[in-house]
């Protein structure tokens, strides 16, 4: 408990100063200048879509309205069983074209390529089903520009998000090879024509708790890790990568956690080539996505995430405690293994031992209560600090009632949400031991109001 408090406390303080520093600078550095800069790099936006019929049109509309000088949108229909492809062809007046695809990464067969007659920078790839990683690799092969962005098919992007997430890449003279933005939950928001017109909160405590969880993960965890080039995760829902480096690394791997695995592999490649490259997180650019509203699908998601975490760590176990890989091997890999991966198992064992001790009478109740209250207070403080950090710097949730809801729901996390997610993550570990593969079905309700 002392170790976790110290680690998370240090990350919180570092994030606090870093975000506030960036926020103050951004007030004096208008991103609009990047729209007319010759240094602004064109980008290919890759959107893998498998059975995304419900939300894909809103996502594309949000991409067509972004503020960025030169970009292309490549939708990869990965053998959808619903009418995703038909909707795309009809809505955006797509016609089949002959496009040469440079096969730098091996993928499943591409059956056809379409281009919109309304928006010339919109391309749709129809391919055999091969999974998300295979779809992204096909998009990389088809892309025209030196940088690409991976987005989920149900994402809603803010208009200025690409200028913000690409700013470190533009200003670094190719030193930054990957950059990730923040993910926020769109459930409860008002969306029109593929754009967030009013930020809101779902009325369901399960979704509100996920909002707090996302704020904590992005605004405290990733800012602290990114500051020292220790970041091992760039979210697959919103990340920009140098195509040259990704192709050299072999593209996305066919694993449950393909986004994290790619970042770890890029770090490994950087260290082995002995070059000074960075992978960063930028807190301000935001991509809004749909969160699970039922326990069934949230449980499935968290089990999959934990299996993906282990896949990445195990595949690159050579890095663990290896001084050859610098701080990645000595700090990042141990942190993600002992704190993020093994943490839930240790916590669950603690719950079980506590229950057994109470039954057998072999526990000092006074000390147990003190430790419980300490855990409750610390967890609540850490969660609320993330909410306060959001309000202090980003100010996405402007209504007082939203802030109050986030505050009081976060106070209850230790009582119900955390034990629940701990159990699910341990279930993910069990599934991993039995060799379970794949994503599992995730049903989209759709968050668009149009």
mmCIF file of N, CA and C in Angstrom, residues 129-229:
data_model
loop_
_atom_site.group_PDB
_atom_site.id
_atom_site.type_symbol
_atom_site.label_atom_id
_atom_site.label_comp_id
_atom_site.label_asym_id
_atom_site.label_seq_id
_atom_site.Cartn_x
_atom_site.Cartn_y
_atom_site.Cartn_z
ATOM 1 N N UNK A 129 -12.027 -10.422 -43.454
ATOM 2 C CA UNK A 129 -11.879 -10.238 -42.009
ATOM 3 C C UNK A 129 -10.552 -10.806 -41.514
ATOM 4 N N UNK A 130 -9.821 -9.967 -40.776
ATOM 5 C CA UNK A 130 -8.540 -10.410 -40.233
ATOM 6 C C UNK A 130 -8.264 -9.851 -38.856
ATOM 7 N N UNK A 131 -9.229 -9.101 -38.305
ATOM 8 C CA UNK A 131 -9.031 -8.489 -37.000
ATOM 9 C C UNK A 131 -8.571 -7.042 -37.119
ATOM 10 N N UNK A 132 -8.594 -6.349 -35.990
ATOM 11 C CA UNK A 132 -8.273 -4.922 -35.980
ATOM 12 C C UNK A 132 -6.846 -4.644 -36.446
ATOM 13 N N UNK A 133 -5.888 -5.431 -35.966
ATOM 14 C CA UNK A 133 -4.484 -5.216 -36.348
ATOM 15 C C UNK A 133 -4.311 -5.372 -37.850
ATOM 16 N N UNK A 134 -4.935 -6.393 -38.438
ATOM 17 C CA UNK A 134 -4.837 -6.634 -39.870
ATOM 18 C C UNK A 134 -5.467 -5.489 -40.655
ATOM 19 N N UNK A 135 -6.592 -4.976 -40.161
ATOM 20 C CA UNK A 135 -7.259 -3.852 -40.818
ATOM 21 C C UNK A 135 -6.370 -2.610 -40.803
ATOM 22 N N UNK A 136 -5.741 -2.340 -39.673
ATOM 23 C CA UNK A 136 -4.843 -1.175 -39.579
ATOM 24 C C UNK A 136 -3.640 -1.338 -40.500
ATOM 25 N N UNK A 137 -3.098 -2.541 -40.578
ATOM 26 C CA UNK A 137 -1.962 -2.787 -41.479
ATOM 27 C C UNK A 137 -2.362 -2.569 -42.940
ATOM 28 N N UNK A 138 -3.588 -2.981 -43.296
ATOM 29 C CA UNK A 138 -4.079 -2.744 -44.658
ATOM 30 C C UNK A 138 -4.212 -1.247 -44.916
ATOM 31 N N UNK A 139 -4.655 -0.514 -43.904
ATOM 32 C CA UNK A 139 -4.766 0.937 -44.031
ATOM 33 C C UNK A 139 -3.408 1.595 -44.195
ATOM 34 N N UNK A 140 -2.411 1.095 -43.474
ATOM 35 C CA UNK A 140 -1.040 1.616 -43.618
ATOM 36 C C UNK A 140 -0.536 1.390 -45.033
ATOM 37 N N UNK A 141 -0.769 0.195 -45.574
ATOM 38 C CA UNK A 141 -0.343 -0.113 -46.949
ATOM 39 C C UNK A 141 -0.985 0.824 -47.968
ATOM 40 N N UNK A 142 -2.217 1.192 -47.708
ATOM 41 C CA UNK A 142 -2.974 2.024 -48.653
ATOM 42 C C UNK A 142 -2.710 3.514 -48.466
ATOM 43 N N UNK A 143 -2.160 3.903 -47.320
ATOM 44 C CA UNK A 143 -2.013 5.324 -46.995
ATOM 45 C C UNK A 143 -0.971 6.016 -47.860
ATOM 46 N N UNK A 144 -1.155 7.316 -48.050
ATOM 47 C CA UNK A 144 -0.283 8.106 -48.925
ATOM 48 C C UNK A 144 0.714 8.974 -48.167
ATOM 49 N N UNK A 145 0.440 9.224 -46.889
ATOM 50 C CA UNK A 145 1.208 10.237 -46.164
ATOM 51 C C UNK A 145 2.175 9.623 -45.137
ATOM 52 N N UNK A 146 3.178 10.403 -44.686
ATOM 53 C CA UNK A 146 4.234 9.859 -43.807
ATOM 54 C C UNK A 146 3.792 9.603 -42.374
ATOM 55 N N UNK A 147 2.666 10.170 -41.967
ATOM 56 C CA UNK A 147 2.144 9.927 -40.618
ATOM 57 C C UNK A 147 0.714 9.418 -40.730
ATOM 58 N N UNK A 148 0.337 8.534 -39.828
ATOM 59 C CA UNK A 148 -1.040 8.054 -39.825
ATOM 60 C C UNK A 148 -1.596 8.107 -38.409
ATOM 61 N N UNK A 149 -2.898 8.218 -38.350
ATOM 62 C CA UNK A 149 -3.604 8.235 -37.071
ATOM 63 C C UNK A 149 -4.570 7.070 -37.040
ATOM 64 N N UNK A 150 -4.563 6.306 -35.972
ATOM 65 C CA UNK A 150 -5.525 5.217 -35.801
ATOM 66 C C UNK A 150 -6.686 5.711 -34.946
ATOM 67 N N UNK A 151 -7.894 5.476 -35.419
ATOM 68 C CA UNK A 151 -9.105 5.877 -34.695
ATOM 69 C C UNK A 151 -10.085 4.714 -34.660
ATOM 70 N N UNK A 152 -10.859 4.623 -33.590
ATOM 71 C CA UNK A 152 -11.921 3.622 -33.537
ATOM 72 C C UNK A 152 -13.107 4.075 -34.368
ATOM 73 N N UNK A 153 -13.889 3.110 -34.838
ATOM 74 C CA UNK A 153 -15.003 3.415 -35.722
ATOM 75 C C UNK A 153 -16.151 4.146 -35.064
ATOM 76 N N UNK A 154 -16.179 4.187 -33.729
ATOM 77 C CA UNK A 154 -17.281 4.870 -33.037
ATOM 78 C C UNK A 154 -16.810 6.184 -32.400
ATOM 79 N N UNK A 155 -15.681 6.707 -32.873
ATOM 80 C CA UNK A 155 -15.086 7.884 -32.243
ATOM 81 C C UNK A 155 -15.622 9.188 -32.826
ATOM 82 N N UNK A 156 -15.698 10.195 -31.964
ATOM 83 C CA UNK A 156 -16.041 11.556 -32.378
ATOM 84 C C UNK A 156 -14.848 12.434 -32.004
ATOM 85 N N UNK A 157 -14.247 13.058 -33.000
ATOM 86 C CA UNK A 157 -13.019 13.814 -32.775
ATOM 87 C C UNK A 157 -13.325 15.307 -32.677
ATOM 88 N N UNK A 158 -12.688 16.014 -31.765
ATOM 89 C CA UNK A 158 -12.852 17.461 -31.685
ATOM 90 C C UNK A 158 -12.157 18.132 -32.863
ATOM 91 N N UNK A 159 -12.674 19.265 -33.290
ATOM 92 C CA UNK A 159 -12.210 19.904 -34.531
ATOM 93 C C UNK A 159 -10.723 20.232 -34.507
ATOM 94 N N UNK A 160 -10.228 20.685 -33.368
ATOM 95 C CA UNK A 160 -8.817 21.100 -33.295
ATOM 96 C C UNK A 160 -7.903 19.996 -32.771
ATOM 97 N N UNK A 161 -8.441 18.788 -32.581
ATOM 98 C CA UNK A 161 -7.681 17.722 -31.927
ATOM 99 C C UNK A 161 -6.432 17.329 -32.707
ATOM 100 N N UNK A 162 -6.513 17.299 -34.037
ATOM 101 C CA UNK A 162 -5.354 16.858 -34.824
ATOM 102 C C UNK A 162 -4.221 17.880 -34.785
ATOM 103 N N UNK A 163 -4.555 19.156 -34.784
ATOM 104 C CA UNK A 163 -3.514 20.172 -34.660
ATOM 105 C C UNK A 163 -2.784 20.025 -33.332
ATOM 106 N N UNK A 164 -3.539 19.710 -32.283
ATOM 107 C CA UNK A 164 -2.955 19.603 -30.952
ATOM 108 C C UNK A 164 -2.119 18.337 -30.781
ATOM 109 N N UNK A 165 -2.642 17.194 -31.286
ATOM 110 C CA UNK A 165 -1.915 15.942 -31.087
ATOM 111 C C UNK A 165 -0.679 15.867 -31.978
ATOM 112 N N UNK A 166 -0.693 16.579 -33.111
ATOM 113 C CA UNK A 166 0.460 16.559 -34.010
ATOM 114 C C UNK A 166 1.466 17.668 -33.709
ATOM 115 N N UNK A 167 1.112 18.573 -32.828
ATOM 116 C CA UNK A 167 2.005 19.689 -32.494
ATOM 117 C C UNK A 167 3.384 19.220 -32.016
ATOM 118 N N UNK A 168 3.470 18.239 -31.098
ATOM 119 C CA UNK A 168 4.806 17.770 -30.675
ATOM 120 C C UNK A 168 5.608 17.170 -31.833
ATOM 121 N N UNK A 169 4.938 16.480 -32.750
ATOM 122 C CA UNK A 169 5.621 15.884 -33.903
ATOM 123 C C UNK A 169 6.127 16.971 -34.839
ATOM 124 N N UNK A 170 5.290 17.964 -35.096
ATOM 125 C CA UNK A 170 5.647 19.057 -36.007
ATOM 126 C C UNK A 170 6.847 19.840 -35.475
ATOM 127 N N UNK A 171 6.863 20.074 -34.164
ATOM 128 C CA UNK A 171 7.894 20.931 -33.572
ATOM 129 C C UNK A 171 9.152 20.184 -33.160
ATOM 130 N N UNK A 172 9.156 18.854 -33.266
ATOM 131 C CA UNK A 172 10.283 18.085 -32.736
ATOM 132 C C UNK A 172 11.346 17.741 -33.769
ATOM 133 N N UNK A 173 11.117 18.115 -35.027
ATOM 134 C CA UNK A 173 12.057 17.769 -36.095
ATOM 135 C C UNK A 173 12.253 16.250 -36.163
ATOM 136 N N UNK A 174 11.138 15.525 -36.166
ATOM 137 C CA UNK A 174 11.096 14.059 -36.283
ATOM 138 C C UNK A 174 11.621 13.320 -35.061
ATOM 139 N N UNK A 175 11.867 14.019 -33.958
ATOM 140 C CA UNK A 175 12.313 13.335 -32.740
ATOM 141 C C UNK A 175 11.159 12.555 -32.118
ATOM 142 N N UNK A 176 9.941 13.110 -32.189
ATOM 143 C CA UNK A 176 8.754 12.422 -31.687
ATOM 144 C C UNK A 176 8.187 11.564 -32.803
ATOM 145 N N UNK A 177 8.089 10.258 -32.585
ATOM 146 C CA UNK A 177 7.612 9.353 -33.636
ATOM 147 C C UNK A 177 6.196 8.843 -33.371
ATOM 148 N N UNK A 178 5.642 9.155 -32.205
ATOM 149 C CA UNK A 178 4.263 8.779 -31.903
ATOM 150 C C UNK A 178 3.709 9.720 -30.848
ATOM 151 N N UNK A 179 2.427 10.040 -30.993
ATOM 152 C CA UNK A 179 1.789 10.970 -30.068
ATOM 153 C C UNK A 179 0.343 10.529 -29.846
ATOM 154 N N UNK A 180 -0.087 10.518 -28.600
ATOM 155 C CA UNK A 180 -1.451 10.100 -28.291
ATOM 156 C C UNK A 180 -2.228 11.190 -27.593
ATOM 157 N N UNK A 181 -3.531 11.241 -27.837
ATOM 158 C CA UNK A 181 -4.395 12.209 -27.188
ATOM 159 C C UNK A 181 -5.241 11.555 -26.105
ATOM 160 N N UNK A 182 -6.184 12.313 -25.566
ATOM 161 C CA UNK A 182 -7.052 11.833 -24.499
ATOM 162 C C UNK A 182 -8.324 11.212 -25.065
ATOM 163 N N UNK A 183 -8.859 10.267 -24.323
ATOM 164 C CA UNK A 183 -10.133 9.656 -24.670
ATOM 165 C C UNK A 183 -11.145 10.064 -23.599
ATOM 166 N N UNK A 184 -12.306 10.545 -24.038
ATOM 167 C CA UNK A 184 -13.392 10.880 -23.134
ATOM 168 C C UNK A 184 -14.631 10.087 -23.535
ATOM 169 N N UNK A 185 -15.556 9.965 -22.620
ATOM 170 C CA UNK A 185 -16.754 9.162 -22.835
ATOM 171 C C UNK A 185 -17.884 10.033 -23.362
ATOM 172 N N UNK A 186 -18.457 9.612 -24.488
ATOM 173 C CA UNK A 186 -19.468 10.410 -25.182
ATOM 174 C C UNK A 186 -20.884 10.136 -24.685
ATOM 175 N N UNK A 187 -21.091 9.074 -23.933
ATOM 176 C CA UNK A 187 -22.428 8.755 -23.428
ATOM 177 C C UNK A 187 -22.966 9.947 -22.631
ATOM 178 N N UNK A 188 -24.131 10.443 -23.006
ATOM 179 C CA UNK A 188 -24.719 11.586 -22.312
ATOM 180 C C UNK A 188 -24.440 12.914 -22.982
ATOM 181 N N UNK A 189 -23.511 12.941 -23.953
ATOM 182 C CA UNK A 189 -23.205 14.179 -24.674
ATOM 183 C C UNK A 189 -24.208 14.380 -25.816
ATOM 184 N N UNK A 190 -24.403 15.608 -26.210
ATOM 185 C CA UNK A 190 -25.269 15.923 -27.343
ATOM 186 C C UNK A 190 -24.401 16.021 -28.591
ATOM 187 N N UNK A 191 -24.693 15.182 -29.565
ATOM 188 C CA UNK A 191 -23.889 15.100 -30.784
ATOM 189 C C UNK A 191 -24.760 15.401 -31.988
ATOM 190 N N UNK A 192 -24.317 16.342 -32.812
ATOM 191 C CA UNK A 192 -25.035 16.682 -34.037
ATOM 192 C C UNK A 192 -24.045 16.767 -35.191
ATOM 193 N N UNK A 193 -24.396 16.091 -36.298
ATOM 194 C CA UNK A 193 -23.548 16.108 -37.495
ATOM 195 C C UNK A 193 -22.103 15.733 -37.193
ATOM 196 N N UNK A 194 -21.935 14.729 -36.335
ATOM 197 C CA UNK A 194 -20.605 14.236 -36.033
ATOM 198 C C UNK A 194 -19.768 15.157 -35.171
ATOM 199 N N UNK A 195 -20.410 16.027 -34.387
ATOM 200 C CA UNK A 195 -19.664 16.961 -33.542
ATOM 201 C C UNK A 195 -20.314 17.059 -32.172
ATOM 202 N N UNK A 196 -19.477 17.127 -31.133
ATOM 203 C CA UNK A 196 -19.977 17.313 -29.774
ATOM 204 C C UNK A 196 -20.417 18.765 -29.631
ATOM 205 N N UNK A 197 -21.716 18.999 -29.499
ATOM 206 C CA UNK A 197 -22.217 20.369 -29.357
ATOM 207 C C UNK A 197 -22.490 20.721 -27.906
ATOM 208 N N UNK A 198 -22.606 19.692 -27.058
ATOM 209 C CA UNK A 198 -22.817 19.943 -25.634
ATOM 210 C C UNK A 198 -22.283 18.763 -24.830
ATOM 211 N N UNK A 199 -21.358 19.055 -23.943
ATOM 212 C CA UNK A 199 -20.786 18.002 -23.098
ATOM 213 C C UNK A 199 -21.772 17.639 -22.005
ATOM 214 N N UNK A 200 -21.956 16.342 -21.815
ATOM 215 C CA UNK A 200 -22.881 15.901 -20.784
ATOM 216 C C UNK A 200 -22.413 14.630 -20.109
ATOM 217 N N UNK A 201 -23.189 14.168 -19.147
ATOM 218 C CA UNK A 201 -22.891 12.940 -18.415
ATOM 219 C C UNK A 201 -24.074 11.992 -18.515
ATOM 220 N N UNK A 202 -23.771 10.728 -18.606
ATOM 221 C CA UNK A 202 -24.822 9.721 -18.540
ATOM 222 C C UNK A 202 -25.428 9.736 -17.138
ATOM 223 N N UNK A 203 -26.661 9.270 -17.031
ATOM 224 C CA UNK A 203 -27.316 9.189 -15.732
ATOM 225 C C UNK A 203 -26.974 7.893 -14.999
ATOM 226 N N UNK A 204 -26.265 7.004 -15.673
ATOM 227 C CA UNK A 204 -25.942 5.705 -15.083
ATOM 228 C C UNK A 204 -24.643 5.778 -14.287
ATOM 229 N N UNK A 205 -24.659 5.410 -13.002
ATOM 230 C CA UNK A 205 -23.440 5.453 -12.176
ATOM 231 C C UNK A 205 -22.293 4.647 -12.779
ATOM 232 N N UNK A 206 -22.591 3.534 -13.458
ATOM 233 C CA UNK A 206 -21.548 2.707 -14.062
ATOM 234 C C UNK A 206 -20.774 3.488 -15.120
ATOM 235 N N UNK A 207 -21.474 4.312 -15.888
ATOM 236 C CA UNK A 207 -20.816 5.120 -16.931
ATOM 237 C C UNK A 207 -20.079 6.300 -16.311
ATOM 238 N N UNK A 208 -20.699 6.935 -15.317
ATOM 239 C CA UNK A 208 -20.045 8.073 -14.644
ATOM 240 C C UNK A 208 -18.734 7.621 -14.002
ATOM 241 N N UNK A 209 -18.739 6.419 -13.435
ATOM 242 C CA UNK A 209 -17.523 5.906 -12.819
ATOM 243 C C UNK A 209 -16.437 5.673 -13.853
ATOM 244 N N UNK A 210 -16.830 5.285 -15.063
ATOM 245 C CA UNK A 210 -15.854 5.121 -16.138
ATOM 246 C C UNK A 210 -15.275 6.464 -16.557
ATOM 247 N N UNK A 211 -16.085 7.531 -16.503
ATOM 248 C CA UNK A 211 -15.578 8.874 -16.807
ATOM 249 C C UNK A 211 -14.468 9.237 -15.830
ATOM 250 N N UNK A 212 -14.703 8.999 -14.543
ATOM 251 C CA UNK A 212 -13.683 9.271 -13.519
ATOM 252 C C UNK A 212 -12.438 8.432 -13.782
ATOM 253 N N UNK A 213 -12.650 7.174 -14.121
ATOM 254 C CA UNK A 213 -11.548 6.249 -14.378
ATOM 255 C C UNK A 213 -10.700 6.711 -15.559
ATOM 256 N N UNK A 214 -11.352 7.158 -16.631
ATOM 257 C CA UNK A 214 -10.629 7.651 -17.805
ATOM 258 C C UNK A 214 -9.842 8.917 -17.474
ATOM 259 N N UNK A 215 -10.459 9.822 -16.718
ATOM 260 C CA UNK A 215 -9.756 11.051 -16.325
ATOM 261 C C UNK A 215 -8.498 10.713 -15.537
ATOM 262 N N UNK A 216 -8.629 9.754 -14.622
ATOM 263 C CA UNK A 216 -7.482 9.359 -13.792
ATOM 264 C C UNK A 216 -6.389 8.711 -14.638
ATOM 265 N N UNK A 217 -6.790 7.825 -15.544
ATOM 266 C CA UNK A 217 -5.803 7.098 -16.352
ATOM 267 C C UNK A 217 -5.052 8.027 -17.282
ATOM 268 N N UNK A 218 -5.757 8.977 -17.891
ATOM 269 C CA UNK A 218 -5.116 9.838 -18.885
ATOM 270 C C UNK A 218 -4.442 11.060 -18.254
ATOM 271 N N UNK A 219 -5.165 11.763 -17.389
ATOM 272 C CA UNK A 219 -4.632 13.032 -16.881
ATOM 273 C C UNK A 219 -3.557 12.856 -15.825
ATOM 274 N N UNK A 220 -3.534 11.730 -15.133
ATOM 275 C CA UNK A 220 -2.488 11.539 -14.123
ATOM 276 C C UNK A 220 -1.482 10.485 -14.561
ATOM 277 N N UNK A 221 -1.974 9.287 -14.918
ATOM 278 C CA UNK A 221 -1.051 8.206 -15.269
ATOM 279 C C UNK A 221 -0.206 8.498 -16.487
ATOM 280 N N UNK A 222 -0.839 8.835 -17.607
ATOM 281 C CA UNK A 222 -0.091 8.963 -18.855
ATOM 282 C C UNK A 222 0.742 10.235 -18.932
ATOM 283 N N UNK A 223 0.266 11.311 -18.309
ATOM 284 C CA UNK A 223 1.073 12.532 -18.292
ATOM 285 C C UNK A 223 2.371 12.290 -17.547
ATOM 286 N N UNK A 224 2.278 11.625 -16.386
ATOM 287 C CA UNK A 224 3.481 11.350 -15.585
ATOM 288 C C UNK A 224 4.471 10.468 -16.316
ATOM 289 N N UNK A 225 3.984 9.428 -17.002
ATOM 290 C CA UNK A 225 4.868 8.516 -17.735
ATOM 291 C C UNK A 225 5.455 9.187 -18.973
ATOM 292 N N UNK A 226 4.646 9.965 -19.671
ATOM 293 C CA UNK A 226 5.092 10.608 -20.906
ATOM 294 C C UNK A 226 6.200 11.618 -20.650
ATOM 295 N N UNK A 227 6.137 12.296 -19.519
ATOM 296 C CA UNK A 227 7.114 13.347 -19.210
ATOM 297 C C UNK A 227 8.542 12.815 -19.229
ATOM 298 N N UNK A 228 8.710 11.534 -18.885
ATOM 299 C CA UNK A 228 10.048 10.942 -18.842
ATOM 300 C C UNK A 228 10.257 9.889 -19.933
ATOM 301 N N UNK A 229 9.437 9.964 -20.997
ATOM 302 C CA UNK A 229 9.514 9.018 -22.116
ATOM 303 C C UNK A 229 9.402 7.572 -21.640
#
